[in-house]
CSV table of C-alpha atoms in Angstrom, one decimal:
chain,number,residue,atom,x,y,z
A,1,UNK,CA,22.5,25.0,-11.4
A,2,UNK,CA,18.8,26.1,-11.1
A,3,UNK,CA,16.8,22.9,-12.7
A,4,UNK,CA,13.2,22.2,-12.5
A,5,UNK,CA,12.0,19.2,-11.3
A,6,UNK,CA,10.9,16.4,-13.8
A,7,UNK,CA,7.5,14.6,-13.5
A,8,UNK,CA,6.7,10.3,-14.1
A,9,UNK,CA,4.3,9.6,-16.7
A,10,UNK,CA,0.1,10.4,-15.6
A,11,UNK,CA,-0.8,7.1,-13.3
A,12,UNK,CA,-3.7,5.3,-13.8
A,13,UNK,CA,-7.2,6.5,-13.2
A,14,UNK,CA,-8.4,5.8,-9.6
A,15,UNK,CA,-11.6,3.6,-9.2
A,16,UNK,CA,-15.0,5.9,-8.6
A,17,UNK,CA,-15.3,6.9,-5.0
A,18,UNK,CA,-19.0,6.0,-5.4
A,19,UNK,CA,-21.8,3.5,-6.9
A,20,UNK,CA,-24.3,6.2,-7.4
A,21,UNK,CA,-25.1,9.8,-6.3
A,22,UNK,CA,-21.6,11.5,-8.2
A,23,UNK,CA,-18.5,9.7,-7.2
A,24,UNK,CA,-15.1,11.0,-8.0
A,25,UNK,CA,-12.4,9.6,-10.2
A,26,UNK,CA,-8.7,11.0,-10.4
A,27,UNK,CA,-5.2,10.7,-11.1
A,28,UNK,CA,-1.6,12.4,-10.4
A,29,UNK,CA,1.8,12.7,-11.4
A,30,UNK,CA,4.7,12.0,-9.0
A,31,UNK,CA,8.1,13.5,-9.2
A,32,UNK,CA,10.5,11.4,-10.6
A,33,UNK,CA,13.5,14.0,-10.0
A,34,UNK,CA,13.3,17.0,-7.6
A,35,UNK,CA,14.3,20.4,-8.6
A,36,UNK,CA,17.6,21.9,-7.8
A,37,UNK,CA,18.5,25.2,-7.1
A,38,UNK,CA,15.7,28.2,-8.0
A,39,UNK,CA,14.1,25.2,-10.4
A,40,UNK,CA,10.4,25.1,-10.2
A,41,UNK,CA,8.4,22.6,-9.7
A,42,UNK,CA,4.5,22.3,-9.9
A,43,UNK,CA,2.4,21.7,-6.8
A,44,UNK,CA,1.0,18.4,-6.0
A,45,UNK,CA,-2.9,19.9,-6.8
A,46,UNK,CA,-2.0,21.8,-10.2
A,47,UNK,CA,-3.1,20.9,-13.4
A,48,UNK,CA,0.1,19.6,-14.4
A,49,UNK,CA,0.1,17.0,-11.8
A,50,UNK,CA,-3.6,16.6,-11.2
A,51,UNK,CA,-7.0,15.7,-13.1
A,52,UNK,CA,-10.1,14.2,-11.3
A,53,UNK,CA,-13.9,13.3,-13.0
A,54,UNK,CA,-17.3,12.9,-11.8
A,55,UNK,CA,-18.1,9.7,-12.3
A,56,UNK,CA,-21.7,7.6,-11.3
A,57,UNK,CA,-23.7,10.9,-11.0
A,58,UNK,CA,-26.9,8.6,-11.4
A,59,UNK,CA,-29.2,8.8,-8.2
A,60,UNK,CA,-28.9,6.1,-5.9
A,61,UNK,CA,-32.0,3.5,-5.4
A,62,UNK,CA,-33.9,3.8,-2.4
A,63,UNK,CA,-32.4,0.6,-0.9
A,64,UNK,CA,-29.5,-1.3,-1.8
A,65,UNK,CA,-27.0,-3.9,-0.9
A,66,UNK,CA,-23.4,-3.7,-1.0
A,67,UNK,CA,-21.6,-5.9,-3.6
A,68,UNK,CA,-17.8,-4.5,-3.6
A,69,UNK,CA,-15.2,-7.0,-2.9
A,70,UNK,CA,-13.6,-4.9,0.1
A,71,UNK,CA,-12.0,-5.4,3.6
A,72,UNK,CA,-13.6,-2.9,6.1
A,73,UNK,CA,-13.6,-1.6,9.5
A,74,UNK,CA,-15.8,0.3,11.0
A,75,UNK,CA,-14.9,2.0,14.6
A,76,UNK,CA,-18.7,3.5,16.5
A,77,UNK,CA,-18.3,6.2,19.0
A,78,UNK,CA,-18.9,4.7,23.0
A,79,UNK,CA,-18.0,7.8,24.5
A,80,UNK,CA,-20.5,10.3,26.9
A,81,UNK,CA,-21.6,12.5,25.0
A,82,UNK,CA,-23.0,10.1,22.8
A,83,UNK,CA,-25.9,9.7,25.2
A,84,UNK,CA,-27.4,6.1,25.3
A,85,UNK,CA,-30.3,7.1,23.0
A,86,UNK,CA,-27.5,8.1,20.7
A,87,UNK,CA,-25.2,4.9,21.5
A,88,UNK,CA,-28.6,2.9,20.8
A,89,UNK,CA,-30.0,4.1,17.1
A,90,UNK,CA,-25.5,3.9,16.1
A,91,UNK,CA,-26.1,0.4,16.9
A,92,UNK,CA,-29.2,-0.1,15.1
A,93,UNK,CA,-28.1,1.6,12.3
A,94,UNK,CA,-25.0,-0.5,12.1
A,95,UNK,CA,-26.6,-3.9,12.5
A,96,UNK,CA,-29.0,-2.6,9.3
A,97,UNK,CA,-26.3,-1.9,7.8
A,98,UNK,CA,-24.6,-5.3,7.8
A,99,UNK,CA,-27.6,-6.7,7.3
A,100,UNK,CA,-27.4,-4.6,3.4
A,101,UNK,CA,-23.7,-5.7,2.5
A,102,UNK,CA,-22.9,-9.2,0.6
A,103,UNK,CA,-20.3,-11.0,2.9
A,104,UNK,CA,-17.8,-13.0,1.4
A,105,UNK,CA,-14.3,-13.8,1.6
A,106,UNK,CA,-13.9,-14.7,-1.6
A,107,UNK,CA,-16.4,-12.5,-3.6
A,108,UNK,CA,-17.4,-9.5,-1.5
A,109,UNK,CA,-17.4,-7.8,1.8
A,110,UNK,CA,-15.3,-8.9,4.8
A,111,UNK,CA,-15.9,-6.5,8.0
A,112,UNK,CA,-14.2,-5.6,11.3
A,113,UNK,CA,-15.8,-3.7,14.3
A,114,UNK,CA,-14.5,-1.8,17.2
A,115,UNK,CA,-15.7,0.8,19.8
A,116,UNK,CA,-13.7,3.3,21.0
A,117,UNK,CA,-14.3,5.8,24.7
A,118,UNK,CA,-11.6,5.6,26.7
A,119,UNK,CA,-11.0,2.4,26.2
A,120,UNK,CA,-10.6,0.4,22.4
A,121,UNK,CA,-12.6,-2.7,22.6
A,122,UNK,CA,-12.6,-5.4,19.1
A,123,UNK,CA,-15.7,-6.3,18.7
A,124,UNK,CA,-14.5,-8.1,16.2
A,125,UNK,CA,-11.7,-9.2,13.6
A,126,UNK,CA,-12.6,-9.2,9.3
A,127,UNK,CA,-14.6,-11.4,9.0
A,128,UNK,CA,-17.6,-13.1,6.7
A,129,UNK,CA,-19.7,-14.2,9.3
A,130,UNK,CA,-22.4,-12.5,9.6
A,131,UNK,CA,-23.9,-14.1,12.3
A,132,UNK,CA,-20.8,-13.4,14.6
A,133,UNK,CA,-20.8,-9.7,13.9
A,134,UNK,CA,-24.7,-9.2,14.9
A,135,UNK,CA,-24.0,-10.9,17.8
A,136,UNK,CA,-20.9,-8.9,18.8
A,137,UNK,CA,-22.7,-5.7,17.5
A,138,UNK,CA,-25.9,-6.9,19.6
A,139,UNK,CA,-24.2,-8.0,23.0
A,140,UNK,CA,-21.9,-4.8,23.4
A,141,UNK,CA,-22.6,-2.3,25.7
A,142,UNK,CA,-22.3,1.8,26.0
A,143,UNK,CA,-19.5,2.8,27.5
A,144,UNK,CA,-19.7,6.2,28.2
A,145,UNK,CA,-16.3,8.1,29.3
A,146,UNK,CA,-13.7,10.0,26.7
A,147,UNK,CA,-13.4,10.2,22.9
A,148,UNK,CA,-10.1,7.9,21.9
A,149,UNK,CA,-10.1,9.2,18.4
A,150,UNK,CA,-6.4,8.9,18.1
A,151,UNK,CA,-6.6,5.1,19.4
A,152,UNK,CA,-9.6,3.9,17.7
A,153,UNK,CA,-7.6,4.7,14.6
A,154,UNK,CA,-4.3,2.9,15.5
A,155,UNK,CA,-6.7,-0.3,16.6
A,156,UNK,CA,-8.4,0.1,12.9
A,157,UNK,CA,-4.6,0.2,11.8
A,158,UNK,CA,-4.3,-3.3,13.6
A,159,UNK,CA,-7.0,-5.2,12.4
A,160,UNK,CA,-6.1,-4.9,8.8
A,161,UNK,CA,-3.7,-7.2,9.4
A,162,UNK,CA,-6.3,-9.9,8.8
A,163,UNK,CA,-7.2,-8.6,5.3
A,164,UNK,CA,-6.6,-9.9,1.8
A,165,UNK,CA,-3.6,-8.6,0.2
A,166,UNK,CA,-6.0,-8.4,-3.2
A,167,UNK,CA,-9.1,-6.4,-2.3
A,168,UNK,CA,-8.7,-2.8,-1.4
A,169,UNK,CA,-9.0,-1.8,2.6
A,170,UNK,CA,-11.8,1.1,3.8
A,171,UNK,CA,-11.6,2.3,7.6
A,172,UNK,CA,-14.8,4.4,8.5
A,173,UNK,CA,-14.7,6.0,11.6
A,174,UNK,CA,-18.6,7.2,13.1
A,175,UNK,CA,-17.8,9.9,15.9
A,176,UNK,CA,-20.1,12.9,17.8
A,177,UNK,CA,-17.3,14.0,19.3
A,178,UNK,CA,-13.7,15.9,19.4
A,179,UNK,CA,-10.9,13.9,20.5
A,180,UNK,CA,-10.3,13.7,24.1
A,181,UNK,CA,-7.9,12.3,27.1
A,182,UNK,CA,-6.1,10.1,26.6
A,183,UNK,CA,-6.3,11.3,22.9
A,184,UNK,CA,-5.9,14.7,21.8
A,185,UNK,CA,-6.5,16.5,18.2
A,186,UNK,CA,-2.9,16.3,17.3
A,187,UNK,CA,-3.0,12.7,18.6
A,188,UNK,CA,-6.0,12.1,16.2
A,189,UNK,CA,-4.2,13.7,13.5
A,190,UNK,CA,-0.9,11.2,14.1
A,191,UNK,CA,-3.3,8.1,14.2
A,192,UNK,CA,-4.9,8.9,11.1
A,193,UNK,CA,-1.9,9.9,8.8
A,194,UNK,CA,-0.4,6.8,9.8
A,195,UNK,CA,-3.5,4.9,8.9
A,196,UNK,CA,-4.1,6.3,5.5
A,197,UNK,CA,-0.9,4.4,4.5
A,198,UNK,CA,-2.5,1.2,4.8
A,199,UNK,CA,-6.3,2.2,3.9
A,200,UNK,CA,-8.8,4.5,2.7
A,201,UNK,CA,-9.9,6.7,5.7
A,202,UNK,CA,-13.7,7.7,6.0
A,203,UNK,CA,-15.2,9.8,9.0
A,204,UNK,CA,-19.3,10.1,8.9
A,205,UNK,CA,-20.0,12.9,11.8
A,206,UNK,CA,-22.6,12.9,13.9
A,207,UNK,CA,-22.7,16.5,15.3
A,208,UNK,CA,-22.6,19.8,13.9
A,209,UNK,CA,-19.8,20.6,16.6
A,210,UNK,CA,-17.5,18.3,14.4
A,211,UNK,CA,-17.7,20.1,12.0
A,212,UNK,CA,-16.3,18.8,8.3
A,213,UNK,CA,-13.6,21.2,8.4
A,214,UNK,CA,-12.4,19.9,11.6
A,215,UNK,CA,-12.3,16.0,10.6
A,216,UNK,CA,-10.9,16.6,7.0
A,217,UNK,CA,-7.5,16.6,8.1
A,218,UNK,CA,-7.9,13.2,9.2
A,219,UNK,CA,-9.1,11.7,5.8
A,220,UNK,CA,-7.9,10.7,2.4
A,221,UNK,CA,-8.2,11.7,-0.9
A,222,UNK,CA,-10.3,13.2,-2.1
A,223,UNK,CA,-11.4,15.2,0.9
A,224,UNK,CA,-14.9,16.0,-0.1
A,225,UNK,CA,-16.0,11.9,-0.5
A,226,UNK,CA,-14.3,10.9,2.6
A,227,UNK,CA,-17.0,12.8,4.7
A,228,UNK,CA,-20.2,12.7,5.7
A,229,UNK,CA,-22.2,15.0,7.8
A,230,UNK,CA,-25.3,13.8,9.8
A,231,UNK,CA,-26.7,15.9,12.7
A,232,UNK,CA,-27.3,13.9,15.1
A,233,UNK,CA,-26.8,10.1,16.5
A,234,UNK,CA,-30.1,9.7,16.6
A,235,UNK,CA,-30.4,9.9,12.9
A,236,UNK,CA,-27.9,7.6,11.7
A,237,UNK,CA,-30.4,4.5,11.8
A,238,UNK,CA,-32.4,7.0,8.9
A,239,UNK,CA,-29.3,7.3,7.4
A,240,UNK,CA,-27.7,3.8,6.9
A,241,UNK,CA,-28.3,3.9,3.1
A,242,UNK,CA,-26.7,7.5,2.7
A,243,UNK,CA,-23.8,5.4,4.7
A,244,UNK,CA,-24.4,2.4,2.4
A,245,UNK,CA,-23.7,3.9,-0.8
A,246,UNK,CA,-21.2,6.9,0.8
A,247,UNK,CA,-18.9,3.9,1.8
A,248,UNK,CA,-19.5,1.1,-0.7
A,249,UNK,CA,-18.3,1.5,-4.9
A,250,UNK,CA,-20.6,-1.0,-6.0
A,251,UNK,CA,-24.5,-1.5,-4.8
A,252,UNK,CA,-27.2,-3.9,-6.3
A,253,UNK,CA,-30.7,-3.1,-5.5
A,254,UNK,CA,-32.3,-5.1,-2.8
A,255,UNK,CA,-34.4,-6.7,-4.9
A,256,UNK,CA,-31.9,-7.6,-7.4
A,257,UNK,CA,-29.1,-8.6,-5.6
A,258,UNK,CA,-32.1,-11.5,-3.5
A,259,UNK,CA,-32.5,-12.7,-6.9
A,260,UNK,CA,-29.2,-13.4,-7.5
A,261,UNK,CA,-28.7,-14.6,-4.2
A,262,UNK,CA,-31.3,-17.0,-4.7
A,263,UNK,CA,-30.7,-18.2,-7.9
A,264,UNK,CA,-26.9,-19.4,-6.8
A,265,UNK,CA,-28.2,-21.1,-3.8
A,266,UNK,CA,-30.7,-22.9,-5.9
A,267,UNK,CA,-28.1,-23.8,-7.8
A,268,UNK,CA,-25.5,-24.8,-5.4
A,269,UNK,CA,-28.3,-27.2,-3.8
A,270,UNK,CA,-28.8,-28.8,-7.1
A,271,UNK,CA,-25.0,-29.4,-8.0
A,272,UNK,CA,-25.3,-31.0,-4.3
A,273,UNK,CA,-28.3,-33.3,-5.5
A,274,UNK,CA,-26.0,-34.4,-8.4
């Protein structure tokens, strides 16, 4: 008999996709029975089985600091065609940028690294320290050679296994480049389905030859706040806010968040003189 499909209950709003400068929430319907014979059944991005929001459409301060309580890894682009000019301001833009997110196991931030060329190298695991990580992120060199997109993606896949089962995961991917041997764009594409199943996927691109269109495949939902556009390498260290608050669903301001930070260490040290 021709039946149409019947739909589970609306699930629960999604948290904003950002802090500041118009986030995204949304929620969907799943399919509790298929439909049988000429039965009908809505698509996945109807109205029946989909509603999304704006949400924090306030602008973003000028400079901020990351506060979410989230396990993430980023993966930075080694490969030629980055240039080492290139390579160098994606370094400095990452070490400001750890240098504006609240590190904590237990509170906030923990945060992986790897580069990816030919080769994948862990620069290193999730972790709090944040000492370790500008040292790592300091020490490591340009590698020139191919684009491992599809790789760097299955290594991201690989270091969530030192996450917390309670905070959400993130997996940001900073690329100039198409994928290349031994990866390939269906190779890239593979990687990255299979990593959406364990996190949310984010690709910030660094050339107008990869273009949006090209790396949207690759990300999750909602397409349009899982990618970010800059020009050129040598921009991202003017763009590590943008990154900041593209990446991160709750900021302080600097100022704010070095009040607060002070205030618990001067109260920590006076527990201690108790």
């Amino acid at each position: 008999c021709d039946r149409p499909c019947l739909l589970h209950n609306w699930g629960r709003w999604r948290a904003c996709t950002r802090a500041c400068d118009r986030g995204m929430r949304w929620r969907s319907r799943k399919i509790k029975r298929a439909a049988t014979g000429d039965g009908r059944c809505p698509r996945t991005f109807s109205k029946a089985r989909y509603e999304r929001r704006v949400c924090n459409a306030q602008p973003c301060p000028l400079d901020v600091v990351c506060v979410a309580r989230m396990d993430l890894v980023i993966g930075i682009d080694a490969s030629g065609s980055m240039g080492l000019s290139g390579w160098k301001a994606q370094r400095t833009a990452l070490l400001q940028l750890v240098n504006r997110m609240a590190l904590s196991k237990s509170a906030g931030i923990q945060l992986g690294v790897l580069k990816f060329a030919y080769k994948i190298t862990i620069l290193s695991q999730l972790t709090d320290d944040k000492k370790k990580l500008i040292t790592a992120i300091t020490n490591t060199k340009f590698d020139r050679w191919t684009t491992n997109i599809g790789g760097a993606f299955r290594s991201m896949k690989g270091m969530l296994q030192f996450g917390r089962r309670d905070a959400p995961s993130i997996c940001m991917l900073w690329t100039d480049g198409r994928p290349s041997r031994p990866s390939s764009k269906y190779d890239a594409g593979l990687g990255a389905k299979s990593l959406r199943s364990s996190c949310r996927v984010m690709v910030v691109t660094m050339r107008p030859a990869v273009p949006k269109s090209y790396v949207s495949p690759w990300v999750s939902h909602p397409k349009s706040q899982n990618v970010m556009v800059v020009n050129h390498p040598s921009l991202m260290a003017q763009k590590v806010m943008k990154v900041n608050t593209f990446v991160c669903g709750k900021v302080q301001t600097f100022l704010d968040w070095t009040k607060a930070y002070n205030a618990t260490k001067t109260t920590t040290a006076a527990a201690g003189i108790r």
